[in-house]
Structures are given as C-alpha cells and as structure tokens.
Amino acid sequence: MEYADTIMHKKGLFDRLMGRSGTGSSGVVAVAANQTIAVYGTQGGVGASCLTALFSKTLHQWGFTVSVVEAAASGGSLLRLMGKRPVNQGLDTISRGREKLQSELESIKINIIKGLNVYPRSGALHNAQWTWNEEEAMEALGMVRKMAGTGFMLIDVGNIPNDGLSRAALTKADQIVSVFRPTDMGIDTVARFGERCHYGGLNKKLIWLANQVESKHGLAKAGEMIGQRVDYCIPWEKGMGHVEQGDKPPQHIQDVVEELLRDLVRAPSAKVF
C-alpha cells in the first residue's frame, strides 16, 4: 500500500500544518495521507470515542476527506459526538453478504458534512448481541478503506479487543492510538494490552496517549511497564464533557490532538515510513 500523497495544490495549508514557512525549491509538500488509524481504549471511559471524533474533525478541517468506522462492540453513540442522533441501522444490522456488502455499507453511511462520513453501530437495543466474525470484518473494513479512497480512515475500536470487528480493526490499522489513564488500574490495562500487541506483532503500530494526567509519575511508570515512551498526554482538566456533547473541545485537548496528528501527517517523520 502506498501511504504518501504528494500535495502540490494546497501548499499554503500544508506549510502551516508542518509549522514551516516554505517547502524548498521544489515547491512540493509530501503528506502521509490515506492512513487507517485505529483508536483503542485500554479500559472503558478513557476517552477513545471522544478522541476518535476529535481526530476526524481536525483532519477534515485541515482539508482531508475522512471516513469513521464505529467498530466498538459497546458502540452506538459515536454520532452524538458528531452532533447527530444514534440510528437504528448500522454495522450490526447489515446482512454481511459479500454480494451486497458495498451497497449495504453505502446505505448505513451517515454524511456529517461533505468529506466527513461515519459508518456507525446501531443504537437499537435489540441489536446489542450481534457480532462479526473476523473474516467478515476484514472484508468489510477493506471495503470501507477502498471507498475512502485517498482520505483517512478512523476506527473507534473501543476497549474490547476480542470482538471480531475490533480485532480486524487493530490488524488493518497503519497506526494504533492507544488511550489510557495513568492510574494504577489504568497502568495494569496498559501492560496487558502492550503484551497482547507484542505477541500479535502490533508493537510498531502503537502510539500511546495518556488522558486525564494528574502527575508525570504515572506516565513514567506506564512507560516502564510497556518498555516504550509515552509521547502524548492530556493534562487533567475539566472539559472532556464538552466533547461528549459534540461541542468544541477545550484548547488544551485540541492542542494535543493537533500535535499527534501533525506527527502522523508529516511525511518525513511519519511512523509508516
């Protein structure tokens, strides 16, 4: 798969994204686009869905097309973070028949705004026990990736990695943003997920993001447990509730979101290369 798109017609926009005043004599800006980014929460309530919504909105505001998949087994409410109501039809209600897959995915796609689409889970209670097997899930995510074209694909994986759709999402992703809280219990979940990724060959995809950080001690302890540096952290401040209501996030949260995305988008240092 080719990850780098050469952007020549949005030079000013991408110069600003890269934080530089010029692009050199060639006038070409290389951007790591058409990536698939999975957002995983090591436990419930750490903000994985909120951050999925913020990542997708920010990339769209930067000029990229974005497709969002709600793969979380406990999902059904991601649309609320986009200012929409949950729907009764979603990834857990389609037939999964290969011959109908593309048309059924198109039928459940919700257009938030031009260039930003969501493939949601159903918000209907009677569909809560419906599950995918991994082979079907891989095919469905591959179809969404194809339909997304050169844009970004964001997947809200949730915090249940044993679900078929979640497993497929972690496998398909080019990057896995793993969100955790640096509490004693949160660090236990970090250690377990880190071990799982080690044996599953997913370590090189991992990007650790600590949310609701009260002290640097927890970050250092988490880094020791997983043997990797935690590069991104959101300080403990009230404000994530605004995101849950679909409102504009506080600036301290948006700053971290943009920092992480710039690192992924900037081709020379993007981890996919």
Coordinates of C-alpha atoms in Angstrom, one line a residue:
M1 CA 0.0 0.0 0.0
E2 CA 1.2 3.5 -0.8
Y3 CA 0.9 5.9 2.1
A4 CA 2.3 9.1 0.7
D5 CA 0.3 11.5 -1.4
T6 CA 2.2 14.4 -2.9
I7 CA 0.1 17.5 -2.4
M8 CA 1.1 20.4 -4.7
H9 CA -2.1 22.5 -4.8
K10 CA -2.5 23.1 -1.1
K11 CA 1.0 24.3 -0.4
G12 CA 0.0 27.1 2.0
L13 CA -2.3 24.8 4.0
F14 CA 0.3 22.1 4.5
D15 CA 3.1 24.6 5.2
R16 CA 1.0 25.8 8.1
L17 CA 0.4 22.2 9.2
M18 CA 4.1 21.4 9.2
G19 CA 4.8 24.7 11.0
R20 CA 7.3 25.9 8.4
S21 CA 7.4 28.9 6.1
G22 CA 8.4 27.2 2.9
T23 CA 8.8 23.9 1.2
G24 CA 12.2 24.3 -0.5
S25 CA 13.0 24.9 -4.2
S26 CA 10.7 22.1 -5.4
G27 CA 7.6 23.7 -4.1
V28 CA 6.3 20.2 -3.2
V29 CA 4.8 19.1 0.1
A30 CA 4.8 15.4 0.9
V31 CA 2.0 14.3 3.2
A32 CA 1.3 10.9 4.7
A33 CA -2.3 10.6 3.8
N34 CA -4.7 7.7 3.2
Q35 CA -3.8 6.1 6.5
T36 CA -6.0 3.9 8.6
I37 CA -5.8 5.0 12.3
A38 CA -7.4 2.8 15.0
V39 CA -8.2 4.4 18.4
Y40 CA -8.2 1.9 21.2
G41 CA -9.1 2.5 24.9
T42 CA -7.3 0.2 27.3
Q43 CA -10.4 0.4 29.5
G44 CA -13.8 1.9 29.4
G45 CA -14.2 5.7 29.9
V46 CA -10.7 6.8 28.9
G47 CA -12.0 8.9 26.0
A48 CA -11.3 6.7 23.0
S49 CA -14.6 7.6 21.2
C50 CA -14.2 11.3 22.0
L51 CA -10.7 11.4 20.6
T52 CA -11.8 9.5 17.5
A53 CA -14.3 12.2 16.9
L54 CA -11.7 15.0 17.5
F55 CA -9.1 13.3 15.2
S56 CA -11.6 13.0 12.4
K57 CA -13.0 16.6 12.8
T58 CA -9.5 18.0 12.9
L59 CA -8.3 16.1 9.8
H60 CA -11.4 17.2 8.0
Q61 CA -10.8 20.8 9.0
W62 CA -7.3 20.5 7.6
G63 CA -8.7 19.6 4.2
F64 CA -8.7 15.8 4.2
T65 CA -11.6 13.5 3.5
V66 CA -12.3 11.3 6.4
S67 CA -14.3 8.1 6.9
V68 CA -15.0 7.0 10.5
V69 CA -15.9 3.4 11.5
E70 CA -17.6 2.7 14.8
A71 CA -16.1 -0.7 15.5
A72 CA -16.5 -0.6 19.3
A73 CA -18.6 -3.6 20.5
S74 CA -20.3 -1.4 23.0
G75 CA -20.8 1.4 20.5
G76 CA -23.9 3.0 19.1
S77 CA -23.4 6.6 20.3
L78 CA -20.5 7.9 18.3
L79 CA -22.9 10.0 16.2
R80 CA -23.7 12.1 19.3
L81 CA -20.1 13.3 19.3
M82 CA -20.7 14.5 15.7
G83 CA -23.8 16.4 16.7
K84 CA -26.2 13.7 15.4
R85 CA -28.6 11.2 17.0
P86 CA -27.9 7.5 17.1
V87 CA -29.6 5.5 14.3
N88 CA -31.4 2.2 14.1
Q89 CA -29.4 0.8 11.2
G90 CA -25.6 0.2 11.4
L91 CA -22.7 -2.2 11.1
D92 CA -24.5 -4.6 13.4
T93 CA -27.7 -4.8 11.3
I94 CA -26.4 -5.4 7.7
S95 CA -26.5 -8.9 6.2
R96 CA -22.8 -9.2 5.7
G97 CA -23.4 -11.0 2.4
R98 CA -20.4 -10.4 0.1
E99 CA -22.5 -9.6 -3.0
K100 CA -24.4 -6.9 -1.1
L101 CA -21.6 -5.6 1.2
Q102 CA -20.8 -2.4 -0.7
S103 CA -24.4 -1.3 -1.2
E104 CA -25.3 -2.1 2.4
L105 CA -22.3 -0.1 3.7
E106 CA -23.4 2.8 1.5
S107 CA -26.9 2.5 2.9
I108 CA -25.7 2.9 6.6
K109 CA -23.2 5.7 5.8
I110 CA -24.0 9.0 7.6
N111 CA -22.8 12.1 5.9
I112 CA -21.8 14.6 8.7
I113 CA -20.6 17.2 6.2
K114 CA -19.1 16.9 2.8
G115 CA -15.9 14.9 3.1
L116 CA -16.7 13.5 6.6
N117 CA -18.7 10.3 6.8
V118 CA -19.5 7.8 9.6
Y119 CA -20.3 4.1 9.4
P120 CA -22.0 3.7 12.8
R121 CA -23.0 0.9 15.1
S122 CA -26.8 0.7 15.6
G123 CA -28.2 2.4 18.6
A124 CA -31.0 -0.1 18.8
L125 CA -31.0 -2.1 22.0
H126 CA -32.2 -5.3 20.3
N127 CA -29.0 -5.5 18.2
A128 CA -26.7 -5.3 21.1
Q129 CA -25.6 -9.0 20.9
W130 CA -25.0 -9.1 17.2
T131 CA -21.3 -9.9 16.4
W132 CA -18.9 -10.1 13.4
N133 CA -16.5 -12.9 12.8
E134 CA -13.0 -11.7 11.9
E135 CA -13.0 -12.8 8.2
E136 CA -16.3 -10.9 7.5
A137 CA -15.0 -7.9 9.5
M138 CA -11.7 -7.8 7.5
E139 CA -13.7 -7.8 4.3
A140 CA -16.0 -5.0 5.5
L141 CA -13.1 -2.8 6.7
G142 CA -11.3 -3.4 3.4
M143 CA -14.3 -2.3 1.5
V144 CA -14.6 0.9 3.6
R145 CA -10.9 1.6 3.1
K146 CA -11.4 1.2 -0.7
M147 CA -14.5 3.5 -0.6
A148 CA -12.4 6.1 1.5
G149 CA -10.0 6.5 -1.4
T150 CA -7.1 8.7 -0.6
G151 CA -8.6 10.0 2.5
F152 CA -8.1 9.0 6.1
M153 CA -10.0 6.2 7.8
L154 CA -10.5 6.5 11.6
I155 CA -11.7 3.4 13.6
D156 CA -13.2 3.7 17.1
V157 CA -12.1 0.2 18.4
G158 CA -13.5 0.7 21.9
N159 CA -12.0 -1.4 24.7
I160 CA -13.0 -5.0 23.8
P161 CA -10.2 -6.4 21.6
N162 CA -11.8 -9.9 21.4
D163 CA -14.7 -8.7 19.3
G164 CA -14.2 -9.7 15.6
L165 CA -14.7 -6.2 14.2
S166 CA -12.3 -4.8 16.8
R167 CA -9.6 -7.5 16.1
A168 CA -9.9 -6.8 12.4
A169 CA -9.5 -3.1 13.0
L170 CA -6.3 -3.5 15.0
T171 CA -4.9 -5.8 12.3
K172 CA -5.9 -3.4 9.4
A173 CA -4.7 -0.2 11.0
D174 CA -1.5 1.5 10.0
Q175 CA -1.4 3.2 13.4
I176 CA -3.0 2.3 16.7
V177 CA -3.5 5.2 19.1
S178 CA -3.8 3.5 22.5
V179 CA -5.5 5.8 25.0
F180 CA -5.2 5.1 28.8
R181 CA -5.3 6.8 32.2
P182 CA -2.1 6.6 34.2
T183 CA -3.7 5.4 37.4
D184 CA -2.7 2.1 39.0
M185 CA -5.6 0.3 37.4
G186 CA -5.0 2.0 34.1
I187 CA -1.4 1.0 34.0
D188 CA -2.4 -2.6 34.6
T189 CA -4.6 -2.4 31.4
V190 CA -1.7 -0.8 29.6
A191 CA 0.6 -3.7 30.5
R192 CA -2.0 -6.3 29.3
F193 CA -2.6 -4.6 26.0
G194 CA 1.1 -4.0 25.4
E195 CA 1.7 -7.7 26.0
R196 CA -1.1 -8.6 23.6
C197 CA 0.3 -6.3 20.9
H198 CA 3.8 -7.7 21.4
Y199 CA 2.7 -11.2 20.7
G200 CA 0.4 -10.1 17.9
G201 CA 3.1 -8.2 16.1
L202 CA 1.4 -4.8 16.5
N203 CA 4.1 -3.0 18.6
K204 CA 5.4 -0.9 15.7
K205 CA 1.9 0.5 15.1
L206 CA 1.4 1.7 18.7
I207 CA 1.2 5.3 19.7
W208 CA 0.5 5.8 23.4
L209 CA -1.7 8.7 24.6
A210 CA -2.3 9.3 28.3
N211 CA -5.6 11.1 29.1
Q212 CA -6.5 12.9 32.3
V213 CA -2.9 13.0 33.5
E214 CA -2.6 14.3 37.1
S215 CA 1.1 13.7 37.5
K216 CA 4.2 12.7 35.5
H217 CA 4.8 9.8 37.9
G218 CA 2.1 7.7 36.2
L219 CA 3.5 8.4 32.8
A220 CA 7.0 7.2 33.8
K221 CA 5.5 4.1 35.4
A222 CA 3.4 3.3 32.3
G223 CA 6.5 3.7 30.1
E224 CA 8.5 1.3 32.2
M225 CA 5.7 -1.3 32.1
I226 CA 5.4 -1.3 28.3
G227 CA 9.1 -0.5 27.5
Q228 CA 8.0 2.4 25.3
R229 CA 7.9 6.1 25.7
V230 CA 4.5 7.8 26.2
D231 CA 4.8 10.8 23.8
Y232 CA 1.4 12.4 24.2
C233 CA -0.6 13.3 27.3
I234 CA -3.7 15.4 28.0
P235 CA -3.5 17.1 31.4
W236 CA -6.2 16.6 33.9
E237 CA -8.7 19.4 33.5
K238 CA -12.4 19.5 33.2
G239 CA -13.5 19.7 29.6
M240 CA -14.0 16.2 28.0
G241 CA -17.7 16.5 28.8
H242 CA -17.9 19.3 26.2
V243 CA -16.7 16.9 23.6
E244 CA -19.2 14.2 24.6
Q245 CA -21.9 16.8 23.8
G246 CA -20.5 17.5 20.4
D247 CA -19.2 20.9 21.4
K248 CA -15.8 22.5 20.7
P249 CA -13.1 20.9 22.9
P250 CA -11.1 22.9 25.4
Q251 CA -7.9 24.2 23.8
H252 CA -5.6 22.0 26.0
I253 CA -7.2 18.9 24.5
Q254 CA -7.2 20.3 20.9
D255 CA -3.5 21.2 21.2
V256 CA -2.6 17.5 21.9
V257 CA -4.8 16.2 19.2
E258 CA -3.2 18.5 16.6
E259 CA 0.3 17.7 17.8
L260 CA -0.3 14.0 17.4
L261 CA -1.9 14.3 14.0
R262 CA 0.9 16.6 12.7
D263 CA 3.4 13.9 13.6
L264 CA 1.3 11.4 11.6
V265 CA 0.7 13.7 8.6
R266 CA 4.2 15.0 8.3
A267 CA 5.7 12.5 5.8
P268 CA 9.4 12.8 6.7
S269 CA 8.8 11.7 10.2
A270 CA 5.6 9.7 9.9
K271 CA 5.8 6.3 11.5
V272 CA 4.5 4.5 8.5
F273 CA 7.8 5.1 6.6

